[in-house]
Amino acid sequence: MNGSLGAAELLPDVHPAWLPPTAFRALGARRVRVVGDGPIADTVRAEALAATTAHGGALVTEDPELDLVLTGPDDDPEAFAITRDAAGTTTVTASGPGLLYGFHHLVRAGESAFQETGEHHPAYPVRMLDHWDNVDVHPVMGQVERGYSGGSLLYADGAVRPDLTRVAAYARLLGSIGVNRVALNNVNVHRTEARLLTDLLPEVVRLAEVFRPHGIRAHLSVTFASPILLGGLTTADPLDPEVRSWWARTTAAVYAAIPDFGGYVVKADSEGQPGPFSYGRDHADGANALAEALEPFGGTVFWRAFVYDHHQDWRDRTTDRARAAHDHFTPLDGEFADNVVLQVKNGPIDFQPREPVSPVIAAMPTTRLAVEFQVTQEYTGQQRHVCYLGPQWSEVLRFPFGDREVHTLAAGVTAVSNVGDDPFWTGHPLAQANLYAFGRLAWDPTADPDELLREWIALTFPDPAAHAPLHELMSGSWRAYEDYTAPLGVGFMVRPGDHYGPDVDGYEYTRWGTYHFADRDGVGVDRTRATGTGFTGQYPQPWREVYEDPGTCPDELLLFFHHVPYGHVLHSGKTVVQHVYDTHFAGVEAVERMVTTWESLRGKVSDDVHERVTERLVEQLRCAVEWRDQVNTYFLRKSGVPDAHGRTIH
Ligand code: GCU
């Protein structure tokens, strides 16, 4: 798939997500010229042809109203400029994928785009989606680890799919929102998937070809034990010359097959994955060995900071999982090679509905960092619940660390993808909004997530009568989810293993380091320096003081940082236990309103989408009621404090 990319290939028979034909109305009604050669120009030309054919415009070679011009190489191939001349012609110029980004910028802006001028460039060079897809179906984790959208989009029957039409349509969606890198396999690298690096490489070549015309570079998750597993060596010691030469040879072969290959993603010494600790080496030694192999080709190692003791003894109150990434990695600041990016989860634990921002992000000034989000809704309703996460990610990216915001400290953003072979891509059709918002925030982390939601709705749903109700349904959905699940930042309380639905004590006596410490007097984790694990000390000023003191700690994070009595009064004026009751009732009521609002949209959205979302809302309501009742009953039994409003608690 290259120079011959045609309109039919762009528009196969799949759910159009945010690119239905109606989204191209303004652009497609114009006379459009595309100037330039190569895969990106071809993609833009095919888009312009499809749009103008649908809306009465034309693809022309002279006298355009819209001129899309690929210029010669310059420093910033992802940037684009829009100018307008006296005759009213709008011109977009770019030296690379910026042309595609400029095209889609105009699509999103509709009519108003043709009045504007200016320059645009992405805030981050790294805007990446990680697929946790396995080639084979894993006996426990299935085909997509933490995937809630059917099987893998990429693989079937133990190989890359023979027909990549849907993958091409997916690449098109990603390119339209500026995503520029994908990792093609799960960070937990099993046996078959390890071989993508060697004998299965021709399969990866096929995928890379499909992503390339959309400005997207392919990456592989690799196992640190590859030299043993694939190379027959007796060690994977990163300082061993034979190991280094194996990585160099293997990497050179990858680049011979895929010249624009992006690099490796590595989960090392984490949840059972092999890593440098086995050889008495540190994570800089490990990352740098792979970086050395990638460096001659311009490749990058995405090295994950998700390293903690997953065999903790729950009786041991001195170990705090929240501390782990900072404890392991900050001493290594300055020791990573230039082509290493340290990939840090947005919070210190694990993608909970509410966590503080990871302190690692502010603590490694001479290391390139990328923040990792979870678009797949492992802990936020598994794409059975509506939970628009744009506001969560926006809060993280705009979080002020001292006088700087996270987005000025990070070199990029990555996220775990939420798509699969589901006809709606994401299982829950409304979960497409999360994918969309991720790409748009990765381009501009200062964008208002609520505006992005409006933008997504307007593109995706042609009938304007659906827009306001949908916005009302979705905009507060993260808060609603937070309200009916674990309270005040304490986290987990999910069913162990699959992480769906409530089980308040499910993790309380396990090895995973995720405890809430509820007893008859109070609840929460003491992470203070004064009396707890000292985690608050990992933050710079002012946050180390703000979080240390329950009087200044924000309510929504109180139980993440403090163990407090049930009668502790929040800034809201309510006691902790009354807050638990109130939010759990309110969360269910919010879902009930979602059901009513969605019902009112029948006939205003397509029948298949209406039916699928209706089905999911039934489950969301059932599950929210279960959460409410289990959490409220649990705290009533522990505390003995009745609900001030006398509502039913079982
Ligand atoms: C979570 C998730 C795992 C995943 C891990 C990771 O713990 O439950 O399935 O492997 O994160 O990010 O590596």
XYZ file of C-alpha atoms and ligand atoms in Angstrom:
663
model
C 0.000 0.000 0.000
C 1.834 3.109 -1.196
C 1.547 5.410 -4.194
C -1.580 3.621 -5.338
C -3.632 4.442 -2.237
C -7.107 5.219 -3.523
C -10.348 6.558 -2.146
C -11.883 3.094 -1.978
C -9.053 1.882 0.219
C -9.523 4.858 2.510
C -13.208 4.209 2.962
C -13.727 0.497 3.400
C -16.932 -0.735 4.933
C -16.126 0.001 8.575
C -17.584 2.293 11.184
C -16.290 5.736 10.155
C -15.743 6.939 13.749
C -14.957 10.682 13.605
C -14.449 10.682 9.856
C -17.891 10.076 8.323
C -18.424 11.652 4.881
C -20.386 14.524 6.463
C -17.272 15.658 8.347
C -15.713 16.636 4.999
C -18.573 18.827 3.843
C -16.853 22.218 3.857
C -13.579 21.028 2.414
C -15.181 18.679 -0.069
C -17.274 21.420 -1.653
C -14.119 23.207 -2.831
C -11.662 23.006 -5.696
C -8.673 21.333 -4.104
C -5.154 20.838 -5.429
C -2.543 18.594 -3.846
C 1.056 19.266 -4.820
C 3.784 16.754 -4.017
C 4.796 13.121 -4.209
C 5.312 10.278 -1.798
C 3.154 8.378 0.642
C 1.912 11.382 2.644
C 0.962 13.435 -0.412
C -0.752 10.363 -1.849
C -2.779 9.924 1.325
C -3.841 13.561 1.286
C -4.688 13.328 -2.418
C -6.852 10.260 -1.848
C -8.623 12.020 1.042
C -9.198 15.115 -1.058
C -10.530 13.028 -3.923
C -12.972 11.174 -1.677
C -14.122 14.399 -0.009
C -14.610 16.376 -3.216
C -16.352 13.487 -4.943
C -18.826 13.264 -2.065
C -19.527 16.979 -1.761
C -19.485 18.488 -5.237
C -15.981 19.974 -5.247
C -13.152 18.799 -7.465
C -9.563 17.701 -7.325
C -7.888 20.148 -9.705
C -4.458 20.936 -11.110
C -4.995 24.678 -11.437
C -7.027 27.512 -9.898
C -7.599 25.807 -6.574
C -9.585 27.315 -3.714
C -7.562 25.120 -1.398
C -3.951 24.353 -2.222
C -2.201 21.619 -0.207
C 1.498 21.847 -0.913
C 4.252 19.511 0.173
C 7.447 21.562 0.230
C 11.065 20.416 0.248
C 12.556 19.049 3.485
C 12.906 21.342 6.496
C 13.445 20.966 10.231
C 9.864 20.410 11.236
C 8.080 17.969 8.914
C 5.150 17.698 11.340
C 4.363 21.424 11.278
C 2.054 23.134 8.807
C 1.259 26.718 7.847
C -2.005 28.121 6.521
C -1.967 31.257 4.387
C -4.583 33.076 2.332
C -4.011 35.246 -0.701
C -5.940 38.241 -2.032
C -7.889 36.031 -4.415
C -9.145 34.001 -1.476
C -7.103 30.859 -2.044
C -6.182 29.052 1.148
C -2.787 27.333 1.037
C -1.477 24.753 3.454
C 2.250 24.077 3.287
C 4.247 21.418 5.087
C 7.375 19.412 4.472
C 6.078 16.027 5.645
C 3.218 14.551 7.683
C 2.281 18.136 8.567
C 0.398 18.170 5.262
C -1.886 15.416 6.529
C -2.265 17.197 9.875
C -3.076 20.447 8.069
C -5.682 18.691 5.938
C -7.430 17.271 8.999
C -7.158 20.552 10.837
C -9.225 22.072 8.027
C -11.691 19.191 8.135
C -12.256 19.712 11.863
C -12.575 23.457 11.590
C -15.150 23.232 8.771
C -16.118 26.523 7.075
C -14.221 28.692 9.539
C -10.946 27.052 8.518
C -11.062 28.937 5.251
C -10.825 32.264 7.034
C -7.843 31.429 9.199
C -4.105 31.754 8.778
C -1.265 30.697 11.035
C 1.324 28.108 11.894
C 0.736 24.902 13.801
C 3.054 22.337 15.250
C 2.660 19.540 17.765
C 3.671 20.186 21.359
C 5.469 16.838 21.554
C 7.497 14.859 19.047
C 6.281 11.588 20.622
C 2.538 10.870 20.282
C 2.295 7.157 20.577
C -0.199 4.341 21.074
C 0.878 1.048 22.565
C -1.069 -2.032 21.597
C -1.189 -4.728 24.219
C -2.003 -7.258 21.497
C -0.695 -10.795 21.504
C -0.190 -12.635 18.243
C -1.408 -15.831 19.864
C -4.351 -15.969 22.191
C -2.826 -15.993 25.676
C -4.410 -18.617 27.957
C -5.122 -16.108 30.748
C -4.955 -12.671 29.196
C -6.634 -13.518 25.892
C -5.594 -11.952 22.660
C -5.485 -8.343 23.781
C -4.284 -7.864 27.338
C -6.797 -5.545 28.990
C -8.601 -5.302 25.666
C -12.352 -4.666 25.674
C -13.037 -4.434 21.958
C -13.077 -8.011 20.764
C -9.982 -9.660 19.363
C -6.892 -8.019 17.980
C -7.182 -5.661 15.065
C -3.705 -6.654 13.954
C -3.429 -10.405 14.466
C -5.591 -13.469 13.867
C -4.868 -17.186 13.794
C -1.331 -16.785 15.105
C -0.149 -14.277 12.497
C -0.663 -10.766 11.184
C -4.075 -10.693 9.503
C -3.954 -11.497 5.795
C -6.382 -8.658 5.060
C -5.172 -5.374 6.527
C -8.020 -3.219 5.251
C -9.272 -2.442 8.738
C -5.762 -1.758 9.971
C -5.396 0.761 7.161
C -8.677 2.402 8.179
C -7.424 2.534 11.766
C -4.109 4.058 10.671
C -6.122 6.684 8.838
C -8.055 7.541 12.008
C -4.825 7.821 13.988
C -3.103 9.934 11.342
C -6.067 12.307 11.336
C -5.509 13.140 15.021
C -1.734 13.323 14.785
C -0.679 10.049 16.413
C 2.735 9.305 14.938
C 3.964 6.084 16.552
C 2.441 2.717 17.376
C 3.880 -0.228 19.277
C 2.490 -3.365 17.706
C 2.558 -5.895 20.538
C 2.011 -6.343 24.241
C 4.615 -5.091 26.715
C 4.400 -8.516 28.325
C 6.246 -10.297 25.553
C 5.395 -13.981 25.293
C 7.208 -16.585 23.196
C 5.596 -16.110 19.804
C 5.570 -12.334 20.126
C 9.303 -12.273 20.950
C 9.883 -13.618 17.447
C 8.389 -10.543 15.786
C 11.926 -9.235 16.117
C 13.475 -12.041 14.082
C 11.796 -14.740 12.013
C 8.342 -13.078 12.167
C 9.793 -9.744 11.030
C 8.252 -9.995 7.532
C 4.882 -9.776 9.275
C 5.933 -6.556 10.965
C 7.039 -5.189 7.599
C 3.474 -5.622 6.340
C 2.051 -3.688 9.268
C 4.655 -0.926 9.005
C 3.686 -0.427 5.355
C 0.077 0.145 6.303
C 0.878 2.730 8.976
C 3.559 4.618 6.977
C 1.235 6.528 4.580
C -0.409 8.063 7.644
C 2.808 9.394 9.160
C 3.046 6.597 11.743
C 6.206 4.673 12.635
C 6.024 1.091 13.883
C 7.682 -0.128 17.091
C 7.988 -3.498 18.771
C 7.812 -4.452 22.412
C 10.801 -6.693 22.976
C 11.812 -8.939 25.816
C 15.034 -8.136 27.583
C 15.842 -11.849 27.400
C 15.807 -11.830 23.582
C 19.529 -12.662 23.263
C 18.849 -15.897 25.185
C 15.422 -16.660 23.803
C 16.096 -15.848 20.181
C 19.891 -15.686 19.907
C 20.820 -18.826 21.822
C 23.203 -16.914 24.112
C 23.606 -17.956 27.738
C 23.106 -14.447 29.086
C 21.241 -11.199 28.408
C 23.671 -9.172 30.568
C 23.565 -5.695 29.008
C 27.288 -5.181 29.560
C 28.292 -8.428 27.863
C 29.933 -7.709 24.464
C 28.238 -10.676 22.797
C 24.864 -9.496 24.023
C 25.510 -6.018 22.661
C 26.636 -7.355 19.345
C 23.517 -9.560 19.159
C 21.306 -6.507 19.697
C 23.318 -4.552 17.107
C 23.033 -7.282 14.451
C 19.373 -7.957 15.140
C 18.493 -4.272 15.101
C 20.388 -3.710 11.838
C 18.316 -6.491 10.259
C 15.118 -4.799 11.449
C 16.169 -1.519 9.840
C 17.152 -3.261 6.618
C 13.538 -4.407 6.405
C 11.845 -1.305 7.865
C 13.998 1.789 7.330
C 11.684 4.065 9.327
C 11.227 1.614 12.216
C 10.647 3.625 15.415
C 12.372 1.475 18.014
C 11.683 -0.735 21.009
C 9.347 -0.654 24.002
C 10.660 -2.494 27.049
C 8.955 -3.630 30.242
C 11.892 -4.925 32.266
C 12.069 -6.239 35.834
C 8.362 -5.666 36.082
C 5.648 -8.137 36.988
C 7.832 -11.087 36.084
C 9.380 -9.739 32.883
C 13.162 -10.246 32.656
C 15.497 -7.292 33.093
C 18.920 -5.999 34.047
C 18.476 -6.684 37.780
C 19.136 -10.393 37.116
C 22.693 -9.452 36.151
C 23.295 -6.956 38.927
C 22.923 -4.082 36.428
C 20.693 -1.065 36.675
C 18.022 0.179 34.322
C 20.312 2.708 32.647
C 22.693 -0.141 31.755
C 19.739 -2.076 30.364
C 18.195 0.752 28.366
C 21.519 2.002 27.037
C 22.491 -1.390 25.608
C 19.400 -1.340 23.399
C 19.801 2.372 22.693
C 23.293 1.750 21.360
C 21.916 -0.735 18.840
C 19.164 1.650 17.698
C 21.228 4.833 17.626
C 22.860 4.445 14.174
C 19.384 4.211 12.642
C 17.676 7.016 14.546
C 15.627 4.599 16.679
C 14.386 5.115 20.222
C 14.051 2.873 23.281
C 10.865 3.441 25.240
C 11.858 2.108 28.635
C 8.986 1.720 31.075
C 9.322 2.975 34.646
C 6.586 0.621 35.902
C 8.937 -1.267 38.222
C 7.781 -2.335 41.689
C 7.746 -5.328 44.014
C 4.768 -7.421 42.970
C 5.430 -9.914 45.748
C 4.885 -7.546 48.623
C 3.827 -8.874 52.018
C 0.655 -7.038 53.016
C 1.854 -7.125 56.638
C 4.899 -5.061 55.716
C 3.922 -1.424 56.240
C 7.340 -0.075 55.221
C 7.006 -0.952 51.538
C 4.893 1.426 49.473
C 4.283 0.615 45.822
C 3.643 4.313 45.102
C 7.274 5.046 45.921
C 8.792 2.418 43.639
C 9.302 4.165 40.289
C 10.844 7.239 41.907
C 13.072 5.121 44.161
C 14.329 3.041 41.225
C 14.711 5.652 38.530
C 15.520 9.103 39.899
C 19.038 8.112 41.006
C 19.678 7.327 37.319
C 18.789 10.787 36.029
C 21.435 11.855 33.514
C 22.630 8.317 32.862
C 20.296 7.391 30.037
C 21.443 7.687 26.423
C 19.905 10.468 24.341
C 17.713 8.042 22.416
C 16.097 6.584 25.529
C 12.651 7.798 26.559
C 11.568 6.816 30.040
C 7.879 5.942 29.855
C 6.180 6.876 33.142
C 2.585 6.015 34.031
C 0.575 9.140 34.779
C 0.130 8.165 38.416
C 2.355 6.377 40.913
C 0.249 3.202 41.112
C -1.659 1.959 38.094
C -4.159 3.917 35.993
C -6.763 4.309 38.738
C -9.749 6.607 38.170
C -8.006 9.108 40.472
C -4.331 9.272 41.414
C -1.931 12.105 42.031
C 0.467 12.871 39.191
C 3.572 10.703 39.275
C 6.367 12.592 41.046
C 8.904 10.959 38.698
C 7.844 13.399 35.989
C 9.277 16.357 37.894
C 12.302 14.567 39.266
C 14.423 13.719 36.227
C 15.371 16.984 34.525
C 18.084 15.462 32.340
C 16.123 12.435 31.146
C 13.660 12.373 28.237
C 10.304 11.344 29.681
C 6.996 10.342 28.191
C 3.800 10.201 30.220
C 1.831 6.981 29.727
C -1.977 7.045 29.837
C -4.413 4.173 29.667
C -6.946 4.761 26.902
C -8.101 1.178 27.265
C -10.435 1.422 30.256
C -9.008 -1.324 32.448
C -9.861 0.476 35.695
C -12.469 2.862 34.338
C -15.305 0.600 33.288
C -13.732 -1.576 30.603
C -15.626 0.085 27.761
C -18.872 -1.166 29.211
C -19.202 2.119 31.118
C -19.233 5.581 29.594
C -16.154 7.284 31.014
C -14.746 10.183 29.007
C -11.162 10.495 30.196
C -10.106 13.674 28.397
C -10.472 15.731 31.610
C -8.296 13.277 33.559
C -5.458 13.450 31.046
C -5.800 17.191 30.750
C -5.460 17.561 34.526
C -2.266 15.544 34.421
C -0.742 17.403 31.485
C -1.608 20.790 32.980
C -0.568 19.879 36.496
C 1.687 22.624 37.831
C 4.873 21.186 39.270
C 6.348 24.201 41.009
C 6.159 26.880 38.354
C 6.110 24.441 35.421
C 3.386 22.256 33.968
C 3.801 18.567 33.238
C 3.592 19.127 29.504
C 6.616 21.382 29.592
C 8.595 18.706 31.453
C 7.702 15.764 29.226
C 9.038 14.914 25.779
C 5.944 13.055 24.739
C 2.851 11.093 25.561
C 2.074 7.459 25.031
C -1.065 5.485 25.794
C -2.411 1.998 25.812
C -4.821 1.667 22.898
C -8.483 0.742 23.277
C -9.262 -0.675 19.839
C -9.849 -4.204 18.615
C -11.667 -6.008 15.844
C -15.022 -4.769 17.164
C -17.192 -3.199 14.430
C -17.257 0.080 16.392
C -13.477 -0.174 17.000
C -13.783 0.332 20.757
C -16.560 -1.980 21.959
C -18.459 0.945 23.436
C -19.031 3.369 20.572
C -18.664 6.340 22.938
C -15.180 5.119 23.939
C -14.010 6.350 20.547
C -14.016 9.778 22.195
C -11.138 8.685 24.425
C -8.993 7.672 21.485
C -9.809 10.951 19.794
C -9.084 13.073 22.867
C -5.791 11.302 23.451
C -4.518 12.171 19.979
C -5.746 15.744 20.185
C -4.249 16.329 23.651
C -0.978 14.778 22.532
C -0.894 17.403 19.791
C -1.975 20.231 22.081
C -1.961 19.453 25.803
C -3.406 22.877 26.574
C -6.593 22.133 24.609
C -9.814 22.167 26.637
C -10.970 18.542 26.940
C -14.583 19.630 27.020
C -14.113 21.436 23.698
C -12.450 18.305 22.312
C -15.504 16.339 23.366
C -17.739 18.790 21.493
C -15.447 18.537 18.487
C -15.593 14.732 18.533
C -19.373 14.739 18.882
C -19.852 17.216 16.020
C -17.629 15.196 13.686
C -18.994 11.785 14.625
C -22.735 12.435 14.817
C -24.170 14.163 11.757
C -27.499 15.151 13.362
C -27.017 18.397 15.342
C -30.014 17.504 17.493
C -27.856 14.816 19.090
C -25.002 17.118 20.045
C -26.109 18.868 23.223
C -27.639 15.755 24.852
C -24.557 13.698 24.048
C -22.294 16.312 25.498
C -24.403 16.390 28.643
C -24.263 12.599 28.876
C -20.518 12.317 28.447
C -18.888 15.413 29.902
C -19.323 14.455 33.550
C -18.938 10.713 33.028
C -15.444 10.401 34.536
C -16.703 12.108 37.711
C -19.744 9.831 37.797
C -17.516 6.762 37.510
C -15.274 8.050 40.267
C -18.345 8.733 42.421
C -19.672 5.183 42.384
C -16.292 3.386 42.684
C -13.405 3.646 45.216
C -13.697 6.928 47.151
C -11.324 9.879 47.594
C -8.368 8.524 45.630
C -7.961 5.332 47.657
C -8.084 3.227 44.487
C -8.611 -0.421 43.626
C -11.534 -2.060 45.476
C -11.985 -3.844 42.134
C -12.341 -7.549 41.594
C -8.859 -9.072 41.546
C -7.666 -10.397 38.212
C -10.084 -8.943 35.707
C -10.408 -5.613 37.560
C -14.093 -5.203 36.737
C -16.797 -4.463 39.305
C -16.535 -4.055 43.078
C -14.707 -6.205 45.608
C -13.815 -3.841 48.423
C -11.353 -6.124 50.191
C -10.389 -8.072 47.084
C -6.809 -6.810 47.113
C -6.494 -6.088 50.817
C -4.394 -9.096 51.786
C -2.628 -9.758 48.476
C 0.934 -9.276 47.273
C 0.140 -6.395 44.921
C 0.684 -3.420 47.203
C -2.769 -1.898 46.652
C -4.425 -1.548 50.063
C -6.998 0.798 51.613
C -6.484 -0.129 55.305
C -10.128 0.370 56.312
C -10.838 -0.524 59.948
C -13.616 0.387 62.354
C -12.192 3.883 62.910
C -11.044 5.048 59.519
C -9.643 4.427 56.056
C -6.795 5.449 53.729
C -3.063 5.064 53.224
C -0.684 7.104 55.337
C 1.936 8.241 52.848
C 3.149 11.206 54.878
C 6.719 11.822 55.936
C 5.595 12.426 59.503
C 3.977 9.085 60.236
C 3.659 7.143 56.989
C 5.667 5.816 54.073
C 7.240 9.182 53.208
C 5.905 9.175 49.654
C 4.903 12.850 49.954
C 8.613 13.602 50.126
C 9.038 12.584 46.502
C 7.206 15.733 45.395
C 8.801 19.123 44.904
C 7.455 22.175 46.673
C 4.681 23.134 47.109
C 3.185 19.666 46.660
C 5.265 17.906 49.289
C 3.649 20.212 51.863
C 0.192 20.358 50.273
C -0.127 16.562 50.274
C 1.532 16.091 53.665
C -1.183 17.944 55.542
C -4.759 16.603 55.497
C -5.843 20.205 55.946
C -4.427 21.186 52.540
C -4.584 17.883 50.658
C -7.310 18.074 47.976
C -10.396 16.093 48.972
C -10.264 13.842 45.910
C -6.816 12.578 46.942
C -7.269 12.526 50.695
C -7.284 8.758 51.124
C -4.380 8.304 48.736
C -2.197 10.282 51.144
C -3.831 9.930 54.551
C -5.474 7.473 56.876
C -8.271 9.453 58.502
C -11.201 8.770 60.830
C -14.633 8.375 59.266
C -15.673 11.583 60.966
C -12.867 13.619 59.364
C -14.419 16.718 57.816
C -13.536 17.389 54.174
C -13.152 20.805 52.587
C -16.639 20.215 51.238
C -17.903 20.323 54.829
C -18.964 16.674 54.808
C -17.497 13.866 56.844
C -15.580 11.195 54.942
C -18.232 8.552 55.552
C -21.104 10.841 54.546
C -19.142 11.760 51.433
C -18.837 8.071 50.600
C -22.601 7.591 50.911
C -23.490 10.765 49.025
C -21.159 10.207 46.100
C -22.262 6.618 45.699
C -25.908 7.601 45.525
C -25.069 10.514 43.226
C -22.973 8.320 40.920
C -25.841 5.916 40.330
C -28.259 8.816 39.794
C -25.880 10.209 37.169
C -25.965 6.886 35.334
C -29.768 6.859 35.521
C -29.763 10.277 33.836
C -27.407 8.940 31.166
C -29.901 6.185 30.419
C -32.747 8.688 30.021
C -30.687 11.042 27.895
C -29.557 8.227 25.656
C -33.124 7.023 25.256
C -34.018 10.499 23.972
C -31.423 10.097 21.232
C -33.202 7.230 19.519
C -33.563 8.168 15.861
C -30.941 10.930 16.187
C -27.999 8.527 16.063
C -27.736 5.449 13.871
C -29.718 2.421 15.038
C -26.703 0.148 15.433
C -24.911 2.669 17.646
C -28.083 3.290 19.612
C -28.586 -0.377 20.229
C -24.983 -1.040 21.281
C -24.845 1.894 23.694
C -28.245 1.025 25.158
C -26.980 -2.477 25.882
C -23.854 -1.111 27.555
C -25.806 1.394 29.646
C -27.933 -1.411 31.044
C -24.735 -3.073 32.235
C -23.262 0.202 33.490
C -26.331 0.852 35.615
C -26.344 -2.681 36.990
C -22.668 -2.439 37.849
C -22.922 1.065 39.322
C -25.728 -0.115 41.636
C -23.552 -3.035 42.689
C -20.646 -0.676 43.403
C -22.887 1.686 45.361
C -24.394 -1.031 47.477
C -21.196 -2.917 48.220
C -19.172 0.199 49.063
C -21.906 1.813 51.153
C -22.687 -1.382 53.017
C -19.015 -1.997 53.644
C -18.496 1.408 55.221
C -21.733 1.317 57.181
C -20.702 -2.024 58.674
C -17.142 -0.874 59.397
C -18.020 2.520 60.843
C -21.467 1.986 62.291
C -22.293 5.534 61.167
C -25.737 5.755 59.552
C -26.496 7.796 56.436
C -27.592 11.290 57.473
C -30.374 11.119 54.900
C -31.671 7.727 55.921
C -31.381 6.160 52.476
C -31.316 2.411 52.026
C -27.967 0.876 52.773
C -28.124 -2.865 52.963
C -1.443 -3.260 34.767
C -2.225 -4.294 34.005
C -1.351 -5.342 33.387
C -0.221 -4.689 32.606
C 0.524 -3.695 33.464
C 1.573 -2.886 32.706
O -0.934 -3.800 35.938
O -3.169 -4.894 34.866
O -2.155 -6.142 32.547
O 0.639 -5.643 32.122
O -0.375 -2.767 33.996
O 1.342 -1.689 32.511
O 2.608 -3.396 32.325
